[in-house]
């Protein structure tokens, strides 16, 4: 039997050590998706990932498909609630679930920039998502967020806050011509 020779690694070249780990990558995708939002006050993105670390859905907060977002309000407050964005905007979690590119999202993990509200918690539960990784919990004390935590806990869905290892990721479209896509400003 012929012995197969294994390639020997170049003694001077090693793999990069500053690459994005999976959680950083998926949260970054959620943050990048949020940049598609036209909401002037809150840009939220979500990224759904299966057990094989494959992205199966992404979404951001915005008006429903086919509804002219120039004819709907973007205000956070008004005398009449119908003159605010709240009755109209679809949250990032809803859009990520609806935009899925797989048969379902059962057993998946959702990475989301903002802790889900109670309405999104219901969607997450019904879709079969098994855990939620969130970045910000700025509405922790709101009734909607308290209800969300109650629902997620009752349904056995784990949730945890994302703890970034770096403070920023810089995307430099010119870096493709240089070694290392993440420039030295990345922390």
Backbone as a ProteinNet text record, in pm:
[ID]
protein_1_A
[PRIMARY]
XXXXXXXXXXXXXXXXXXXXXXXXXXXXXXXXXXXXXXXXXXXXXXXXXXXXXXXXXXXXXXXXXXXXXXXXXXXXXXXXXXXXXXXXXXXXXXXXXXXXXXXXXXXXXXXXXXXXXXXXXXXXXXXXXXXXXXXXXXXXXXXXXXXXXXXXXXXXXXXXXXXXXXXXXXXXXXXXXXXXXXXXXXX
[TERTIARY]
84.4	0	89	54.5	135.8	106.6	211.1	195.6	166.6	62.6	24.8	100.4	169.4	243.4	151.5	158.4	80.9	157.2	86.6	155.7	216.6	329.9	393.1	360.5	316.8	281.9	405.7	386.3	494.7	534.2	660.1	704.9	685.1	671.5	657.5	514.2	421.8	284.7	193.7	115.9	20.5	-117.4	-217.2	-352.5	-369.4	-460.9	-493.3	-549	-517.9	-570.2	-681.5	-698	-796.4	-926.9	-956.3	-1080.4	-1201.5	-1317.7	-1440.8	-1481.9	-1514.7	-1571.4	-1719.1	-1781.3	-1920.3	-2014.7	-2018.6	-2114.4	-2091.4	-1966.4	-1936.4	-1984.6	-1960.7	-2001	-2153	-2227.5	-2373.4	-2432.9	-2376.7	-2426.6	-2390.4	-2274.2	-2235.6	-2331.8	-2376.2	-2474.4	-2605.6	-2646	-2767.2	-2750.7	-2634.6	-2609.1	-2602.7	-2541	-2534.2	-2675.2	-2756.1	-2894.4	-2971.4	-2945.3	-3013.5	-2988.9	-2878.1	-2846.7	-2941.9	-3021.3	-3122.9	-3248.6	-3263.3	-3382.7	-3389.6	-3509.4	-3531.1	-3581.5	-3599.9	-3648.2	-3546.4	-3587.1	-3490.5	-3444.9	-3517.2	-3480.2	-3429.5	-3471.6	-3429.7	-3401.7	-3276.4	-3241.1	-3206.9	-3288	-3269.5	-3258.2	-3165.5	-3148.5	-3150.6	-3183.6	-3187.4	-3127.8	-3064.4	-3000.9	-3032.8	-3092.1	-3126.6	-3025.6	-2975.1	-2867.8	-2907.3	-2881.7	-2913.8	-2798.3	-2815.7	-2717.2	-2584.2	-2582	-2458.9	-2390.2	-2429.9	-2375.9	-2402.3	-2516.2	-2557	-2669.7	-2660	-2763.7	-2885.4	-3000.1	-3122.5	-3227.2	-3196.2	-3288.8	-3226.8	-3254.3	-3213.1	-3328.3	-3329.8	-3435.5	-3398.5	-3473.4	-3455.7	-3592.6	-3604.1	-3733.2	-3767.5	-3890.9	-3937.2	-4084.6	-4137.1	-4279	-4305.4	-4428.3	-4461.4	-4440.5	-4409.7	-4393.7	-4517.4	-4495.2	-4606.3	-4667.7	-4623.9	-4674.4	-4570.6	-4612.1	-4521	-4474.7	-4347.1	-4297.5	-4285.8	-4310.9	-4318.1	-4457	-4555.1	-4691.9	-4731.3	-4638.7	-4665.9	-4579.3	-4626.7	-4550.9	-4430.1	-4326	-4205.6	-4188.7	-4284.2	-4275	-4287.8	-4218.5	-4228.8	-4347.3	-4389.7	-4501.4	-4587.6	-4715.1	-4813.3	-4939.3	-5026.1	-5152.1	-5236.3	-5231.7	-5306.1	-5204.9	-5221	-5126.3	-5115.1	-5221.2	-5216.3	-5120.8	-5077.2	-4980.5	-4838	-4818.8	-4684.5	-4650.1	-4525.1	-4478.6	-4527.2	-4561.6	-4584.1	-4692.8	-4804.4	-4903	-4863.3	-4756.7	-4723.8	-4592.8	-4491.2	-4357.6	-4354.2	-4290.4	-4261.3	-4122.7	-4114.8	-3987	-3891.4	-3763.5	-3657.6	-3678.4	-3723.9	-3744.8	-3850.9	-3961.9	-4069.1	-4014.8	-3942.7	-3890.6	-3789	-3705.7	-3607.5	-3678.9	-3783.3	-3859.6	-3930.7	-3991.2	-4063.3	-3968.3	-3845.6	-3748.2	-3666	-3703.7	-3623	-3604.2	-3486.9	-3455.7	-3447.6	-3517.1	-3522.6	-3667.9	-3696.1	-3833.2	-3888.7	-3805.7	-3847.3	-3724.8	-3746.7	-3636.4	-3635.9	-3698.7	-3702.7	-3561.1	-3533.2	-3403.5	-3293.5	-3327	-3226.3	-3200.6	-3095.7	-3060.6	-3085.5	-3144.2	-3164.5	-3069.3	-2991.9	-2908.9	-2984.5	-3002.7	-3081.5	-3018.8	-3021.6	-2956.9	-3025.1	-3156.1	-3234	-3318.9	-3326.6	-3405.7	-3548.1	-3602.2	-3734	-3847.8	-3943.8	-4065.9	-4155.1	-4265.5	-4356.8	-4417.5	-4447.1	-4503.6	-4401.3	-4276.5	-4172.5	-4142	-4151.3	-4131.8	-4233.8	-4357.4	-4460.7	-4424.4	-4374.6	-4333.2	-4215.3	-4118.7	-4000.6	-4043.1	-4134.2	-4184.4	-4255.9	-4347.3	-4426.4	-4339.4	-4231.6	-4142.7	-4052.7	-4038.9	-3955	-3808.7	-3779	-3640.6	-3604.6	-3482.4	-3445.9	-3375.2	-3305.1	-3244.5	-3222.9	-3210.6	-3198.9	-3073.8	-2991.1	-2873	-2900.4	-2904.4	-2937.2	-2820.2	-2814	-2707	-2754.4	-2855.5	-2902.9	-3031.5	-3044.4	-3167.1	-3215.4	-3210.9	-3238.9	-3383.3	-3472.6	-3611.6	-3643	-3542.2	-3551.7	-3672.6	-3703.5	-3811.1	-3947.3	-3957.3	-4088.3	-4179.3	-4309.6	-4402.6	-4388.5	-4362.5	-4348.4	-4227.1	-4117.7	-3997.2	-4011.1	-4076.7	-4102.6	-4190.4	-4292.7	-4380.3	-4301.7	-4212.9	-4130.4	-4045.7	-3977.5	-3894.8	-3979.7	-4097.6	-4187.6	-4225.7	-4263.6	-4303.8	-4187.1	-4071.9	-3955.6	-3916.1	-3918.9	-3884.9	-3985.3	-4113.2	-4217.6	-4203.7	-4162	-4148.7	-4015.8	-3929.5	-3800.6	-3699.6	-3716.6	-3623.5	-3517.4	-3393.5	-3283.9	-3256.5	-3218.8	-3176.9	-3057.8	-2966.6	-2846	-2797.8	-2732.3	-2679.7	-2545.1	-2527.9	-2403.3	-2296.6	-2181.8	-2068.4	-1958.9	-1950.2	-1852	-1708.4	-1621.4	-1478.4	-1410.6	-1475.1	-1421.6	-1530.6	-1489.8	-1587.7	-1644	-1572.6	-1622.3	-1560.3	-1630.3	-1580.3	-1592.6	-1483.7	-1482.4	-1480.7	-1574	-1577.2	-1519.5	-1406.3	-1337.1	-1344.8	-1427.2	-1445.5	-1318	-1220.6	-1093.8	-995.9	-1026.2	-930.1	-917.7	-1006	-1000.1	-867.8	-808.8	-681.8	-560.2	-586.5	-478	-495.1	-388.3	-400.8	-485.4	-576.9	-657.9	-774.7	-894.9	-1014.6	-1043.9	-1017.4	-1042.3	-919.8	-938.8	-820.8	-773.2	-666	-605.3	-692.7	-796.2	-885.9	-981.1	-988.6	-1075.8	-1022.2	-1113.2	-1069.9	-1137.7
-117.8	0	124.2	215.5	335.5	433.9	489.3	584.9	722.3	786.8	920.5	1022.6	1110.1	1212.9	1327.7	1368.5	1483	1610.8	1713.7	1839.9	1895.1	1957	2017.7	2165.8	2216.6	2359.5	2445.3	2555.9	2653.1	2703	2690.1	2723.1	2870.7	2958.3	3100.7	3150.5	3070.1	3115.5	3040	3112.1	3055.4	3113.6	3044.7	3097.5	3226.2	3309.1	3432.3	3397.6	3478.9	3457.6	3556.6	3662	3766	3751.6	3630.1	3607	3615.4	3635.3	3641.8	3501.3	3487.1	3361.8	3360.6	3241.6	3228.9	3329.2	3340.1	3435.7	3579.2	3620.9	3755.8	3773.4	3672.1	3676.7	3691.4	3609.5	3613.2	3741.2	3791.3	3918.8	4031.5	4024	4125.1	4123.6	4004.7	3995	4061.1	4039.2	4104.3	4256.6	4305.8	4450.1	4504.7	4430.8	4475.4	4479.7	4380	4378.5	4499.1	4537.5	4652.8	4780.3	4785.6	4904.6	4923.5	4820.5	4832.9	4903.1	4913.8	4974.7	5123.2	5169.8	5311.8	5384.8	5312.6	5370.9	5472.8	5598.6	5699.9	5685.1	5609.4	5601.8	5465.2	5359	5224.1	5137.5	5095	5002.6	4870.1	4768.5	4637.7	4533.1	4440.9	4331.3	4198.8	4092.9	3957.8	3860.2	3757.1	3654	3518.7	3428.9	3295.1	3195.7	3109.7	3017.1	2876.2	2779.5	2640.6	2574.7	2447.3	2374.4	2355.2	2375.1	2361	2495.6	2597.1	2732.9	2791.2	2756	2813.3	2912.5	3027.8	3129.9	3086	3081.5	3038.3	3149.5	3265.1	3377	3503.5	3616	3745.6	3843	3946.2	4046	4172.2	4277.5	4405.9	4468.7	4568.9	4631.1	4728.6	4717.2	4803.8	4782.2	4860.3	4852.2	4725.4	4674.6	4552.7	4568.9	4457.2	4455.8	4514.3	4594.3	4650.9	4774.5	4812.9	4934.6	5044.5	5154.7	5265.3	5327.6	5311.3	5362.4	5514.3	5580.5	5726.6	5774.4	5685.1	5722.1	5676.2	5615	5569.1	5647.9	5664.3	5745.3	5670.6	5746.4	5692.2	5747.9	5822.8	5887.4	5787.1	5816	5733.6	5775.3	5900.6	5947.9	6045.4	6045	6135.1	6130.4	6227.7	6229.2	6106.2	6065.9	5948.1	5836.8	5721.1	5610	5569.4	5589.8	5557.1	5647.5	5755.3	5845.2	5813.8	5698.3	5651.2	5529.8	5488.8	5373.5	5239.5	5236	5108.7	5016.9	5069.4	4976.2	4919.4	4970.8	4937.9	4860.6	4890.4	4834.5	4684.8	4610.7	4468.5	4461.1	4389.3	4379	4285.4	4300.9	4222.9	4072.9	4032.1	3889.7	3830.6	3902.3	3859.1	3846	3947.5	3944.8	3832.7	3806.9	3697.9	3562.9	3544.5	3418.9	3407.1	3515.3	3512.6	3499.4	3547.9	3542.4	3414.4	3318.2	3196.2	3129.7	3069.3	3000.5	2849.6	2802.1	2658.8	2623	2494	2450.3	2509.7	2514.5	2574	2621.7	2678.3	2727	2657.4	2541.1	2463.9	2427.9	2450.8	2416.9	2516.7	2626.3	2726.1	2825.9	2904.3	3013.3	3145	3239.5	3372.7	3470.3	3541.5	3651.1	3778.8	3865.2	3985.9	4102.5	4220	4336.7	4382.7	4365.3	4413.5	4299.3	4288.5	4182	4184.8	4071.2	4067.2	4114.1	4181.2	4220.4	4097	4112.4	3999.7	3945	4031	3983.2	3898.3	3940.9	3863.5	3735.4	3740.1	3618.7	3512.8	3554.2	3458.8	3396.8	3478.2	3426.6	3330.5	3366.4	3283.2	3147	3148.1	3023.4	2939.7	3001.2	2928.1	2873.9	2944.4	2899.9	2784.7	2764.5	2654.8	2689.8	2817.8	2859.7	2817.8	2763.3	2707	2804.5	2901.7	3001.7	3133.3	3239.3	3375.4	3438.1	3495.3	3569	3714.5	3801.4	3941.4	4029.4	4148.4	4241.4	4339.1	4416.8	4519.6	4475.7	4515.5	4490.6	4622.7	4727.6	4862.4	4880.9	4793.8	4804.3	4697.7	4656.4	4547.8	4560.5	4680.8	4702.5	4727.8	4728.7	4754.5	4633.3	4654.1	4540.1	4440.3	4489.7	4400.8	4309.2	4364.7	4283.5	4187.4	4231.5	4140.7	4023.9	4053.8	3947.8	3854.8	3912.6	3832.1	3732.7	3780	3689.8	3580.4	3617.3	3518.2	3411.3	3454.6	3359.8	3270.4	3329.3	3251.3	3148.3	3189.5	3097.8	2983.6	3016.7	2913.1	2812.3	2860.4	2774.1	2698.9	2725.4	2656.7	2706.4	2829	2887.2	2964.6	2926.7	2994.6	3127.7	3225.1	3353.9	3402.1	3466.6	3517.3	3641.9	3727.3	3849.7	3821.7	3875.1	3863	3948	3889.6	3960.1	3970.1	4083.6	4095.9	4095.4	4038.1	4037.6	4161.9	4230.1	4351.6	4457.7	4582.2	4690.4	4730.4	4695.6	4730.6	4639.7	4634	4565.7	4666.7	4694	4791.3	4716.2	4750.3	4690.4	4792.3	4759.3	4845.4	4778.8	4832.2	4771.4	4770.9	4852.7	4854.9	4750	4684.6	4591.7	4461	4434.1	4309	4299.9	4413.2	4415.5	4407.9	4401.4	4397.4	4275.8	4228.4	4114.6	4151.8	4064.2	4086.5	4178.1	4122.4	4201.8	4297.5	4253.5	4339.9	4427.1	4558	4644	4662.9	4733.9	4750.9	4829.1	4897	4971.2	4877.2	4752.3	4656.4	4629	4634.1	4614.8	4494.9
0	0	0	-87.1	-102.1	11.2	69.2	178.1	119.2	171.7	126	210.2	142.1	214.9	249.7	374	421.6	387.6	346.2	318.6	447.6	434	550.7	550.3	664.6	668.7	650.1	581.3	563.4	702.2	734.1	869.7	904.4	806.6	835.3	831.4	780.9	765.6	862	935.7	1030.1	1001.1	1050	1031.6	1111.8	1067.2	1139.4	1275.7	1374.4	1509	1543.2	1462.4	1495	1416.7	1373.8	1298.5	1392.1	1335.1	1413.7	1457.6	1584	1632.4	1594.2	1596	1550.9	1616.5	1749.2	1808.5	1762.8	1750.3	1701.8	1558.1	1479.2	1338.4	1325.6	1399.2	1386.7	1442.9	1553.9	1606.6	1510.1	1447.4	1349.1	1230.2	1188.3	1079.7	1122.9	1247.9	1298.8	1296	1340.4	1340.6	1198.2	1107.1	968.3	907.1	937.1	888.4	939.5	1063.8	1123	1043.3	971.8	893.1	775.2	744.2	639	689.4	821.2	879.3	846.7	815.4	789.3	913	1022.1	1146.9	1198.5	1217.3	1261.3	1406.5	1488.3	1630	1674.3	1609.9	1652.5	1530.9	1517.7	1410.5	1478	1449.1	1511.3	1401.3	1418.8	1325.3	1398.6	1324.8	1381.5	1281.3	1333.3	1251.3	1314.9	1237.5	1286.3	1230.5	1319.1	1285.2	1325.6	1237.1	1272.3	1347.4	1379	1459.6	1386.6	1256.8	1177.4	1154.1	1229.5	1214.8	1076.2	1019.3	890.8	916.2	853.1	866.8	787.2	853.9	787.1	780.8	837.6	828.8	884.7	820.5	873.2	854.3	936.8	925.6	999.9	972.8	1040.3	1056.3	1143.6	1167.1	1054	1007.9	900.5	874.1	784	748.4	667.1	670.6	596.5	445.9	381.7	236.1	169.4	68.6	-8.1	53.8	172.8	238.5	222.9	166.5	139.2	270	302	430.2	432.5	319.9	319	358.9	356.9	391.2	532	601.9	738.1	835.7	959	1055.6	1112.3	1143	1207.3	1348.3	1395.3	1525.5	1640.2	1751	1872	1958.2	1944.8	2027.1	1946.1	1980.1	1917.8	2003.5	1986.7	2061.5	2028.2	1903.2	1858.2	1829.6	1893.3	1874.4	1726.9	1649.2	1506.2	1428.6	1491.8	1429.7	1474.3	1538.9	1575.7	1490.1	1496.2	1418.5	1474.9	1602.1	1671.3	1613.8	1566.7	1510.4	1373.1	1314	1176.4	1156.8	1234	1212.3	1242.3	1153.1	1176.2	1240.1	1351.4	1421.5	1348.4	1378.9	1314.5	1333.1	1451.4	1479.8	1387.3	1371.2	1280.3	1138.6	1092.9	956.5	936.8	1036.3	1024.1	1012.4	1091.9	1085.6	950.8	905.2	777.6	658.2	671.1	562.2	562.2	641.8	654.6	518.5	501.8	376.8	398.1	500.5	530.5	559.1	570.3	593.7	722.6	824.5	950.7	1026.6	1143.9	1226.6	1363.4	1369.1	1494.1	1537.9	1666.4	1721.4	1691.1	1625.7	1587.9	1700.1	1682.4	1772.6	1701	1773	1716.7	1784.6	1702.7	1749.8	1716	1815.7	1793.5	1870.3	1809.2	1868.1	1997.3	2006.8	2121.1	2176.6	2309.2	2369.8	2312.4	2274.6	2209.6	2299.4	2240	2310.5	2326.4	2396.4	2419.3	2290.5	2194.6	2067.7	1992.4	1993.2	1926.2	2003.3	2135.3	2215.4	2174.6	2151.1	2107.8	1973.5	1881	1750.3	1763.8	1846.6	1869.2	1923.5	2019.4	2079.4	1974.3	1901.9	1802.3	1689.5	1656.2	1548.2	1591.6	1723.3	1772.7	1791.9	1794.8	1820.9	1962.8	1980.9	2111.7	2204.1	2148.9	2236.7	2164.5	2246.4	2197.1	2258	2171.4	2215.4	2178.6	2279	2255.5	2296.7	2239	2274.8	2381.7	2352.2	2445.2	2514.3	2638.6	2715.4	2774.4	2692.1	2743	2790.8	2751.3	2797.7	2902.3	2977.5	3074.9	3168.3	3211.2	3308.8	3246	3115.1	3052.8	3069.3	3076.6	3088.9	2973.9	2852.9	2736.5	2750.6	2801.2	2817.3	2933.9	3040.9	3153.4	3108.5	3029.1	2977.2	2885.2	2806.7	2716.3	2794.1	2898.1	2979.2	3042.3	3088.1	3148.5	3045.6	2925.9	2821.5	2778.8	2753.8	2709.5	2816.5	2942.3	3051.4	3059.4	3051.4	3057	2943.4	2827.1	2709.7	2708	2805.3	2811.8	2710.7	2666.2	2570.1	2647.5	2626	2694.3	2627.3	2706.8	2652.9	2733	2661.3	2726.2	2652.7	2730.6	2672.2	2606.5	2489.5	2414.4	2481.8	2504.7	2564.4	2458.3	2390.2	2281.4	2332.7	2252.4	2283.9	2227.8	2134.5	2075.1	2076.7	2074.7	2082.4	1947	1841.3	1708.8	1603.8	1492.2	1373.7	1260.7	1193.6	1085.8	953.4	867.5	734.9	637.8	582.7	488.2	351.3	263.3	132.4	48.6	83.7	11.6	61.1	174	233.5	156.2	62.1	-14.5	-89.7	-118.4	-190.6	-98.7	30.5	128.9	218.8	279	369.8	491	527.8	647.1	619.6	609.7	583.2	698.2	820.9	935.5	954.7	944.5	951.2	1095	1111.2	1242.9	1338.2	1288	1376.7	1450.3	1407.5	1474.3	1613.3	1709.6	1848	1906.2
[MASK]
+++++++++++++++++++++++++++++++++++++++++++++++++++++++++++++++++++++++++++++++++++++++++++++++++++++++++++++++++++++++++++++++++++++++++++++++++++++++++++++++++++++++++++++++++++++++++++

